[in-house]
mmCIF file of C-alpha atoms and ligand atoms in Angstrom:
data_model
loop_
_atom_site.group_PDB
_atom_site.id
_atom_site.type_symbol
_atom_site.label_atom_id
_atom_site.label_comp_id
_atom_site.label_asym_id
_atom_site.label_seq_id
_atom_site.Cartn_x
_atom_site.Cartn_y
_atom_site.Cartn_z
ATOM 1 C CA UNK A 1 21.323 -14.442 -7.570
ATOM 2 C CA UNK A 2 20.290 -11.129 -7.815
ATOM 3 C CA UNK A 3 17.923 -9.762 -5.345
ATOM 4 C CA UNK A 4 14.066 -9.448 -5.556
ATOM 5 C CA UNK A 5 12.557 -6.004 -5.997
ATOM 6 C CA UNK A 6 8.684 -4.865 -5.363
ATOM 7 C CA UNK A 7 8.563 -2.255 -7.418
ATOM 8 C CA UNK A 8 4.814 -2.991 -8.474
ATOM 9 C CA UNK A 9 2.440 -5.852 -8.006
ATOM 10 C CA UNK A 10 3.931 -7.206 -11.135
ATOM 11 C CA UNK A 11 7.168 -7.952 -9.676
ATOM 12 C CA UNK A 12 5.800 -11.036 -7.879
ATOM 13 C CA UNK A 13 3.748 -14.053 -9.332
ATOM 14 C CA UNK A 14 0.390 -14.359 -8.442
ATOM 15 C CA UNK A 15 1.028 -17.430 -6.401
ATOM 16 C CA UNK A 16 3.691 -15.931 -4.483
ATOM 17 C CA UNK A 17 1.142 -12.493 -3.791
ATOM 18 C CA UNK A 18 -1.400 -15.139 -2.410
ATOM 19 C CA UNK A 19 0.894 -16.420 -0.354
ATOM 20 C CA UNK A 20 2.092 -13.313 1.037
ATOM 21 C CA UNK A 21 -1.847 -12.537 1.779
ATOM 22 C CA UNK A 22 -1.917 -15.633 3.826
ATOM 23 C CA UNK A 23 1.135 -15.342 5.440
ATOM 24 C CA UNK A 24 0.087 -11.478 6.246
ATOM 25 C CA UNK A 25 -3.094 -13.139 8.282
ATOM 26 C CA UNK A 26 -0.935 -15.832 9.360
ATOM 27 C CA UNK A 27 1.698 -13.319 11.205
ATOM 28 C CA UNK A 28 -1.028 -11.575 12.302
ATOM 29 C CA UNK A 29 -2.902 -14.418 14.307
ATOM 30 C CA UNK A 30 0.868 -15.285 15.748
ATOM 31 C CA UNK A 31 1.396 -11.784 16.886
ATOM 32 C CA UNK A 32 -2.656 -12.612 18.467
ATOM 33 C CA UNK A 33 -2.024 -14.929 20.099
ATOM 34 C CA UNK A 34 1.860 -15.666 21.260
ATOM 35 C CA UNK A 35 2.983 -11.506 20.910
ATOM 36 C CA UNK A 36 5.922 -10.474 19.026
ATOM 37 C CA UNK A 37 7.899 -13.492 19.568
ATOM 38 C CA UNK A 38 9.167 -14.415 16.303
ATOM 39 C CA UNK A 39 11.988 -12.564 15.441
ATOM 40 C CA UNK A 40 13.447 -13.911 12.296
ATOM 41 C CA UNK A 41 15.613 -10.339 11.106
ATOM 42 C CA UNK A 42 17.597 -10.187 14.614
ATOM 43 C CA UNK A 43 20.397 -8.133 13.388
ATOM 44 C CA UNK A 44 19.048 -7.395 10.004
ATOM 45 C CA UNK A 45 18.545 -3.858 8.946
ATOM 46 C CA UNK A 46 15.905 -2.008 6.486
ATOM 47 C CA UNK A 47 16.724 1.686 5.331
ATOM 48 C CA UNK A 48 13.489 3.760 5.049
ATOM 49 C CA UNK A 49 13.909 6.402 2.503
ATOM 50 C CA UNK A 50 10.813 9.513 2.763
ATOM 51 C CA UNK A 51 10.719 11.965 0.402
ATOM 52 C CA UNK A 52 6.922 12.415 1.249
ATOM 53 C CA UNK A 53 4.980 12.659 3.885
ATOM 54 C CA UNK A 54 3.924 9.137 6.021
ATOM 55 C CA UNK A 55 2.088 8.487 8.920
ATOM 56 C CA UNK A 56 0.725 4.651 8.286
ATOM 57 C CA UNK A 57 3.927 3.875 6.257
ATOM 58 C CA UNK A 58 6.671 4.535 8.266
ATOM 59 C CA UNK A 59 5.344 3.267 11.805
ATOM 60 C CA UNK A 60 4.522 -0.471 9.674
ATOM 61 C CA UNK A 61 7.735 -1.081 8.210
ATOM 62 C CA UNK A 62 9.401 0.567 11.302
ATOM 63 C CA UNK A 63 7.243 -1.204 13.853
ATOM 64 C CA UNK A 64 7.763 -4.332 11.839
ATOM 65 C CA UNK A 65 11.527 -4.544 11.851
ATOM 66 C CA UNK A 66 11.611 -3.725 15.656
ATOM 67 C CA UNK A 67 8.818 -6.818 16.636
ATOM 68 C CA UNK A 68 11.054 -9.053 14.075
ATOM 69 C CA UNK A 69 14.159 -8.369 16.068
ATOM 70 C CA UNK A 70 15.842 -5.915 13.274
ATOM 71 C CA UNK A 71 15.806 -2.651 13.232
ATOM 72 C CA UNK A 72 14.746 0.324 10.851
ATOM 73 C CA UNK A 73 16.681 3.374 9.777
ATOM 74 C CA UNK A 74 14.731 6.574 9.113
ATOM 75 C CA UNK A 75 16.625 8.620 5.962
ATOM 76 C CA UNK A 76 15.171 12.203 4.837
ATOM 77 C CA UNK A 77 16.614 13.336 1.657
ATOM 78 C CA UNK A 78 16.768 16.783 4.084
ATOM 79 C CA UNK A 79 19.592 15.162 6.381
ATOM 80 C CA UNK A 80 21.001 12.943 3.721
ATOM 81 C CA UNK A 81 23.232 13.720 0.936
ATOM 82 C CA UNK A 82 20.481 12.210 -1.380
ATOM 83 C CA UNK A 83 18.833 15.883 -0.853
ATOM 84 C CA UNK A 84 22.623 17.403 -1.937
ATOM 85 C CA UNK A 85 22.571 15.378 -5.233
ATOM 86 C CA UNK A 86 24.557 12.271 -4.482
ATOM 87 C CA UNK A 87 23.831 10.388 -7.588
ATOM 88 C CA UNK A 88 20.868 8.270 -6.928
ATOM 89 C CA UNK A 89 22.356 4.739 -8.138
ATOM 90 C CA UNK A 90 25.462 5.656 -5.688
ATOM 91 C CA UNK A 91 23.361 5.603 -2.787
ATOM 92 C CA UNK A 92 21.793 2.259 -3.896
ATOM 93 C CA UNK A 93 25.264 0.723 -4.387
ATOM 94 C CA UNK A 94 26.481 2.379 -0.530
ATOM 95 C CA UNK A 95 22.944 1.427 1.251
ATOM 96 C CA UNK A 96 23.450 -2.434 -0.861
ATOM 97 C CA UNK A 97 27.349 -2.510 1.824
ATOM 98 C CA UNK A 98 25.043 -1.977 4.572
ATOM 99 C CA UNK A 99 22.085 -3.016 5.074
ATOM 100 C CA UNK A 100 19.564 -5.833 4.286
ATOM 101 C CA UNK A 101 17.161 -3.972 2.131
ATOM 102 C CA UNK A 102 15.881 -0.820 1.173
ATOM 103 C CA UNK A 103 12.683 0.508 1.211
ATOM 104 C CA UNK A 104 11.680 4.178 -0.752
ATOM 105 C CA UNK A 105 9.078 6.714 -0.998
ATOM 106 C CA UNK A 106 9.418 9.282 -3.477
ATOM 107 C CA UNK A 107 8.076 11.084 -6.356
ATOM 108 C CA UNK A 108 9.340 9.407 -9.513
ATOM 109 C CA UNK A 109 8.799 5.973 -10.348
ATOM 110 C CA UNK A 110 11.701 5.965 -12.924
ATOM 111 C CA UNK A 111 13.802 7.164 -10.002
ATOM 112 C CA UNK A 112 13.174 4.369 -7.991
ATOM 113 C CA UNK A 113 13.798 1.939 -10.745
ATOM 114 C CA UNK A 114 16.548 3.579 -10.955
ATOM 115 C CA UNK A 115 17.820 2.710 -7.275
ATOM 116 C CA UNK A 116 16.629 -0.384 -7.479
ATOM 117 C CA UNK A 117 18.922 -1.753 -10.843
ATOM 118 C CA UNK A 118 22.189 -0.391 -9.020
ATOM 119 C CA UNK A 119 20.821 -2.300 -5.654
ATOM 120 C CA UNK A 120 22.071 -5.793 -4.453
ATOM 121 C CA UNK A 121 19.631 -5.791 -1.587
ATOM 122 C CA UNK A 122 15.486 -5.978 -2.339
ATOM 123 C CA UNK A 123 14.236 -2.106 -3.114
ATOM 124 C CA UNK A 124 10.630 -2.093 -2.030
ATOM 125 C CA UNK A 125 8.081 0.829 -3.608
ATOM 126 C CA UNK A 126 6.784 2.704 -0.765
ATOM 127 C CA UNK A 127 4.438 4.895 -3.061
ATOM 128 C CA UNK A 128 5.990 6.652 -5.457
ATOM 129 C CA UNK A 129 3.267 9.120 -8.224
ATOM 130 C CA UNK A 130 2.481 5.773 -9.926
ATOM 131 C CA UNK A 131 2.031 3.243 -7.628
ATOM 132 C CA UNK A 132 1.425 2.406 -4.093
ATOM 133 C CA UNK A 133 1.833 -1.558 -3.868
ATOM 134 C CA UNK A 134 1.754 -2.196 -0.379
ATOM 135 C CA UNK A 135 -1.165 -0.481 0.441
ATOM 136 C CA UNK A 136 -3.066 -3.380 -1.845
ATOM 137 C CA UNK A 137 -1.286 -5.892 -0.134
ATOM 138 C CA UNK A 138 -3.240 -4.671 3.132
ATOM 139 C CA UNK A 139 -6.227 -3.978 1.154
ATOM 140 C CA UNK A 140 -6.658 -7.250 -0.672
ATOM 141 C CA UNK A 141 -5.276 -9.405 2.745
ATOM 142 C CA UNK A 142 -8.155 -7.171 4.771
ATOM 143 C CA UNK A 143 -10.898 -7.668 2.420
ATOM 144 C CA UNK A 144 -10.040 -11.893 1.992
ATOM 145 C CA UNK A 145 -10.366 -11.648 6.515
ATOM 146 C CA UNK A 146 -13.936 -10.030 5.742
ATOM 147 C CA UNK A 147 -15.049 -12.424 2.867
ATOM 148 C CA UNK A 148 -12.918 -15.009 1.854
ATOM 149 C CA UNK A 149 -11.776 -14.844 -1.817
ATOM 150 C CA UNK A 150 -11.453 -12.666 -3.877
ATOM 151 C CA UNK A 151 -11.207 -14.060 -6.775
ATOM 152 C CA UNK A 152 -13.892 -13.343 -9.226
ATOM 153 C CA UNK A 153 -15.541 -10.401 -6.951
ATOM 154 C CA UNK A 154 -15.955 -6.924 -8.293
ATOM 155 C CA UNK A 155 -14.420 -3.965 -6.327
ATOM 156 C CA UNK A 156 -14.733 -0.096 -7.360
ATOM 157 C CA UNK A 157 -12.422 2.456 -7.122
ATOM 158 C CA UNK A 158 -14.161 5.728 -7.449
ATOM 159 C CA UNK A 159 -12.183 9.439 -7.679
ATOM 160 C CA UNK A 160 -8.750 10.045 -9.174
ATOM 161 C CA UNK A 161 -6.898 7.722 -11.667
ATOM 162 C CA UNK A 162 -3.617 8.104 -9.345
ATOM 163 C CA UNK A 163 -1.361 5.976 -7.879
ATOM 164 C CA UNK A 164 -3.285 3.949 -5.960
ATOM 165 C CA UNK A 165 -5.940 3.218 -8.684
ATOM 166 C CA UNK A 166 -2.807 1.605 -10.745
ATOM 167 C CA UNK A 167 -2.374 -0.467 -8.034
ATOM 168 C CA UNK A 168 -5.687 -1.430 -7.660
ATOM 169 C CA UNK A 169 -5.303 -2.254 -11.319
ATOM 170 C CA UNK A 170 -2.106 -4.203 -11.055
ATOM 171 C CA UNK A 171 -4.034 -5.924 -8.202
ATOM 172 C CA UNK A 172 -7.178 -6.672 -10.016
ATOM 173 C CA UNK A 173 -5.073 -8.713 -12.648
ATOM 174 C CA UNK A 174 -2.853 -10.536 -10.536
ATOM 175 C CA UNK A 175 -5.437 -11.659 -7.727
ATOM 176 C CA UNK A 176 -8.183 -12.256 -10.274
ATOM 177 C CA UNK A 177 -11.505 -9.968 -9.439
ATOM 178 C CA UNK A 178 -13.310 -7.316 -11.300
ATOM 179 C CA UNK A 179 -12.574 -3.687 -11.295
ATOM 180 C CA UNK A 180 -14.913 -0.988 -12.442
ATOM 181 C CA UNK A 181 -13.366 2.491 -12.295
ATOM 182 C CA UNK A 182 -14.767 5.743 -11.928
ATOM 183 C CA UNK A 183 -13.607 8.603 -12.824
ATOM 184 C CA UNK A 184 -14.090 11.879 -13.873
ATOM 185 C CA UNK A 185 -13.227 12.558 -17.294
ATOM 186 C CA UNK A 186 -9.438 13.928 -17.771
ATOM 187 C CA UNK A 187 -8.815 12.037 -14.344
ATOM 188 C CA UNK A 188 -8.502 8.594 -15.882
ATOM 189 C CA UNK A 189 -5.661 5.904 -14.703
ATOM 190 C CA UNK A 190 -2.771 6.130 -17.629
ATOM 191 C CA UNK A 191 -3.973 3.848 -20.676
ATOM 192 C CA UNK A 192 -1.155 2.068 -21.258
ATOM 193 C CA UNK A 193 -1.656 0.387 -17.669
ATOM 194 C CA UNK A 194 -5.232 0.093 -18.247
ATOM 195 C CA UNK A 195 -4.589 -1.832 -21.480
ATOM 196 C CA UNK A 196 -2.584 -4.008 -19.875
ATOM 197 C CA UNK A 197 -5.005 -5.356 -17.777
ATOM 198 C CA UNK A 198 -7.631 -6.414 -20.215
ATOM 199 C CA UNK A 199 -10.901 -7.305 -19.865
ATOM 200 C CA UNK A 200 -10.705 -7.599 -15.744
ATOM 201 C CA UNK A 201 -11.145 -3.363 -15.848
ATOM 202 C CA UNK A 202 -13.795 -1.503 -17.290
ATOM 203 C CA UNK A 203 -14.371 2.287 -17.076
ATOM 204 C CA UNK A 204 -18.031 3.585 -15.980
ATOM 205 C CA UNK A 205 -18.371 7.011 -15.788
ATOM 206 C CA UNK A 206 -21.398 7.611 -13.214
ATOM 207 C CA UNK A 207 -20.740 6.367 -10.101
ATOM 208 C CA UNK A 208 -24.058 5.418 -8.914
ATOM 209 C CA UNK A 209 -23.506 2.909 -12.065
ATOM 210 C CA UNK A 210 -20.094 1.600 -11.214
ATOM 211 C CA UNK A 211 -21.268 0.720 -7.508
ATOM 212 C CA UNK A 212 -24.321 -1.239 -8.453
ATOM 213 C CA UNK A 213 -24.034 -4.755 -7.133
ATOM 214 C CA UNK A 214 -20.371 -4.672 -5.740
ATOM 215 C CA UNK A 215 -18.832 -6.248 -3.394
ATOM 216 C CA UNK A 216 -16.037 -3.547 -2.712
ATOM 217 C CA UNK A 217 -16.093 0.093 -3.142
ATOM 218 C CA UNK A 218 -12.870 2.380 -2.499
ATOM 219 C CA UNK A 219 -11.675 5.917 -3.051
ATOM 220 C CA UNK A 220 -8.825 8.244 -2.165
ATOM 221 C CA UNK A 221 -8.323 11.469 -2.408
ATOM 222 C CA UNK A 222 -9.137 14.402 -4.809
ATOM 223 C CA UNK A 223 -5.144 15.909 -4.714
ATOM 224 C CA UNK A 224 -2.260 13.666 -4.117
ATOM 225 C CA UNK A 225 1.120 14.615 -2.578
ATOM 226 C CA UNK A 226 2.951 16.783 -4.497
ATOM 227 C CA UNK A 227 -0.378 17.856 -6.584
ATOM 228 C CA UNK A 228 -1.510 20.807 -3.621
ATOM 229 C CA UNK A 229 -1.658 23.489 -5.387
ATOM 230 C CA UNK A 230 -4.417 21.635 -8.199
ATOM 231 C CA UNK A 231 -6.718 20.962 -4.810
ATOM 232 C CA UNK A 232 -9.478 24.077 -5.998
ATOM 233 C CA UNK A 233 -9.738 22.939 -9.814
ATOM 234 C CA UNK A 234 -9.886 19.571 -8.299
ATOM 235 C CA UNK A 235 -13.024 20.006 -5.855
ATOM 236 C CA UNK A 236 -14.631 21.196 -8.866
ATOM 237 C CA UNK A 237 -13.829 18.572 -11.173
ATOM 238 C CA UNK A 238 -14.497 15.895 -8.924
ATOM 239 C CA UNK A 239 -18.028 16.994 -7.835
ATOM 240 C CA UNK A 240 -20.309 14.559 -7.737
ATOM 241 C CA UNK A 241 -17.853 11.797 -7.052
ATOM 242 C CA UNK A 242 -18.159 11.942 -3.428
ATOM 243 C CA UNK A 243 -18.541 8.480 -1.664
ATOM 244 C CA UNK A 244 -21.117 8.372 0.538
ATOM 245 C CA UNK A 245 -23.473 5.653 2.816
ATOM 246 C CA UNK A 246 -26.450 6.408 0.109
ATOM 247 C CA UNK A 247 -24.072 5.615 -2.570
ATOM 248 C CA UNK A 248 -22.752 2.260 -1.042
ATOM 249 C CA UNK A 249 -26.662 1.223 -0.726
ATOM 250 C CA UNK A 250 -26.859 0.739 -4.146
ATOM 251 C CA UNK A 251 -23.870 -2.588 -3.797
ATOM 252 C CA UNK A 252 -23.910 -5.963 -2.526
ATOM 253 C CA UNK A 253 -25.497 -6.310 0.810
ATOM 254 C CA UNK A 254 -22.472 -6.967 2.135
ATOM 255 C CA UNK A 255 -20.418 -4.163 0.525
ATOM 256 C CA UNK A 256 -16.934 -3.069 2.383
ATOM 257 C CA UNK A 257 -15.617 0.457 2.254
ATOM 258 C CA UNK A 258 -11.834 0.450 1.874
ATOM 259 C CA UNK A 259 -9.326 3.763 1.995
ATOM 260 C CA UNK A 260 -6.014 4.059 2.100
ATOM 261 C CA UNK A 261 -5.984 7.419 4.195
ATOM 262 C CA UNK A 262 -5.441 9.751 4.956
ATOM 263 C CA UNK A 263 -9.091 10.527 4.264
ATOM 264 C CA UNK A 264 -10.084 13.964 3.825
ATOM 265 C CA UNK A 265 -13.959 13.976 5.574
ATOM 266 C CA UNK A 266 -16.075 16.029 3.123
ATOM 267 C CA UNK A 267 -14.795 15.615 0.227
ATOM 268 C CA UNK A 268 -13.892 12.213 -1.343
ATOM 269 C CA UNK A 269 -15.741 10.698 1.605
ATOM 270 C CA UNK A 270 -18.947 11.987 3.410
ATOM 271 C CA UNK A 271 -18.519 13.409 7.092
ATOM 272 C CA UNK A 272 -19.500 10.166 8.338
ATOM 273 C CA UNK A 273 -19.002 7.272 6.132
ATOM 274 C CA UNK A 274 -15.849 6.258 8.113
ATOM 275 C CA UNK A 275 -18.282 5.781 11.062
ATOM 276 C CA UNK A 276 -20.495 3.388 9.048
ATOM 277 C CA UNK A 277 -19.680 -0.123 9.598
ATOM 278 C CA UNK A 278 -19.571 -1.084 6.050
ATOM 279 C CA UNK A 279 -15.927 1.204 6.405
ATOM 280 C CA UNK A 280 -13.217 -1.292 7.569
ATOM 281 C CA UNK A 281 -10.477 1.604 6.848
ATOM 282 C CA UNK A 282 -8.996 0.920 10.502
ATOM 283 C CA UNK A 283 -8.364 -2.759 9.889
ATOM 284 C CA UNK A 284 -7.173 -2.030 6.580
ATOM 285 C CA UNK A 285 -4.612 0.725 8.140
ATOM 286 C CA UNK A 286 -3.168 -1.960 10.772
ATOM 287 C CA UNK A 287 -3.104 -4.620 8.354
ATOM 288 C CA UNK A 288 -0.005 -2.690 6.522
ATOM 289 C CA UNK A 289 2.185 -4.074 9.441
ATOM 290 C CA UNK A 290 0.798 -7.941 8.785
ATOM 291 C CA UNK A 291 1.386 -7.574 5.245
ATOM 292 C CA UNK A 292 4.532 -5.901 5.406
ATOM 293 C CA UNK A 293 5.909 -8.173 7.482
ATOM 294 C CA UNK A 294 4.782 -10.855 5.308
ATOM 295 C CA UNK A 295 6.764 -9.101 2.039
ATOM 296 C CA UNK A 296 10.066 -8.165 3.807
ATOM 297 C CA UNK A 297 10.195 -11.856 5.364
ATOM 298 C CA UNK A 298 9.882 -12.872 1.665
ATOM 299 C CA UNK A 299 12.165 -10.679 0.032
ATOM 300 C CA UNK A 300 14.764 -11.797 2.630
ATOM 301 C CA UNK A 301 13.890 -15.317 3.773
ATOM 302 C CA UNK A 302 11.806 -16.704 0.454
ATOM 303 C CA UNK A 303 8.729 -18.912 1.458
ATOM 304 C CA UNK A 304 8.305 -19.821 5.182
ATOM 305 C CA UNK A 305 6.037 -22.256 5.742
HETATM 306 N N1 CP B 1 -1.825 4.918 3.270
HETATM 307 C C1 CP B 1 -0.590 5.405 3.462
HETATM 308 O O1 CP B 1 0.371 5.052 2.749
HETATM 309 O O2 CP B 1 -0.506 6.262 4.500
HETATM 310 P P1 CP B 1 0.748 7.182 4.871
HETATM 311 O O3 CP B 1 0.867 8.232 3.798
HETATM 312 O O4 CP B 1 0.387 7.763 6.209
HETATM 313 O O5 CP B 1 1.979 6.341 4.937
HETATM 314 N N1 NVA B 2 -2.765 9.068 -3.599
HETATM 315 C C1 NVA B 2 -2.258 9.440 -2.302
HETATM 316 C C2 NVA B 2 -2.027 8.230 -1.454
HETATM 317 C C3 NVA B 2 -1.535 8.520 -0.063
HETATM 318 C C4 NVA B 2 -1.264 7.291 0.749
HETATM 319 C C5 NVA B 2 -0.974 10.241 -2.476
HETATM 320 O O1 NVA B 2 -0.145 9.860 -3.312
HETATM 321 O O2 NVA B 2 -0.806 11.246 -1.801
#
């Protein structure tokens, strides 16, 4: 059988992501409660690849081999021959000899399908400029701990159609709540992944609008890796689409703030609103080793439970 990728959301069923949300909590109240005593990857290995940046990233997946009795390799396409032009699916058929499964961050997302049809161990997407799946694997598993379901809620992303807003796409269809986006206008997600997702996403352009009445509201930031040098024309075209505490009044009562971080204070987020308690970005940020933990013991193991 060939192995199981996670490329995007929509490599898994939506009964196998709720699971994985369950199991996320469910690893998390072991490690609680009894430490890291379950080590089901002793001997197994997981090759990080970073082309970008990571803080939150690399310590989960690395932290999570090491408390599951495996271990993690660190590769930089700076120390690698990756970064001397070794042929992408060659690397993917050398890294497949050695160890369990591979897990990339990078630029292009045709790249890493790439990698991932000449690999016979699971590829999982790290973030590449399209998507960032496992950060909505921590997001949706930290906002079911605050309020149960999801399904049929209403969460907002506000700010840049990037990455993560495809995710939060890919996530809106396959775990079954609403998604209002909000961008500004020449920043929207790419249509054809909008499309795709039907009548669960609509597009409001003012955000005091999009908020009204929902139960989650998110945001990232204005310039994504690799887009630096766009940050000035991008303060000025995102104006206005600051989230702030006075702008998370106007939803539900009980509102929660997600971010993926980094956050940059000041400009997609108010000086303060990581302070607020509606903000549950620290939760969200440690619940990337839960869920993570959760997906590789999938990829490798299938269903435990
Ligand atoms: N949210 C996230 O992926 O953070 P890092 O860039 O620090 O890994
Ligand atoms: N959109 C951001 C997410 C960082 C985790 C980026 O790609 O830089």
């Amino acid at each position: 059988m060939s192995a199981r990728h996670f490329l995007t959301l929509l490599d898994l069923s939506a009964d196998e992501l709720a699971y994985l949300i369950q199991r996320g909590i469910t690893i998390k109240n072991g490690l609680k409660t009894h430490g890291p005593t379950y080590t089901p990857f002793s001997n197994r290995t997981l090759a990080m690849i970073f082309e970008k940046s990571s803080t939150r990233t690399r310590v989960s997946f690395e932290t999570a081999m090491a408390q599951f009795g495996g271990h993690a390799l660190f590769l930089s396409p700076r120390d690698t021959q990756l970064g001397r032009g070794e042929p992408i699916g060659d690397t993917a058929r050398v890294l497949s000899e050695m160890v369990d499964a591979v897990m990339i961050r990078t630029f292009s997302h045709a790249g890493l399908e790439e990698f991932a049809a000449a690999s016979t161990v699971p590829v999982i997407n790290a973030l590449t400029d399209d998507y960032h799946p496992c950060q909505l694997l921590a997001d949706v598993m930290t906002w079911t701990e605050c309020r149960g379901s999801v399904k049929g809620k209403t969460a907002v992303w506000i700010g840049d159609g990037n990455n993560m807003c495809h995710s939060w796409i890919n996530a809106a269809r396959q775990f079954g709540f609403n998604l209002r986006i909000c961008c500004p206008e020449g920043y929207d997600p790419r249509h054809d992944i909008l499309e795709a997702a039907g009548e669960c996403v609509t597009l409001v352009r003012d955000p005091a609008e999009a908020v009204k009445g929902a139960d989650l509201v998110t945001t990232d930031v204005w310039a994504s890796m690799g887009q630096e040098e766009e940050q000035a024309k991008r303060e000025k075209a995102f104006a206005g689409f600051q989230v702030t505490e006075a702008l998370l009044d106007l939803a539900a009562p009980d509102a929660i703030f997600l971010h993926c971080l980094p956050a940059h204070r000041g400009e997609e987020i108010s000086t303060t609103l990581l302070d607020d308690p509606r903000a549950v970005v620290w939760q969200e940020a440690g619940n990337r080793l839960h869920a993570q933990k959760a997906l590789i013991e999938f990829l490798l193991l299938g269903k435990v439970d």
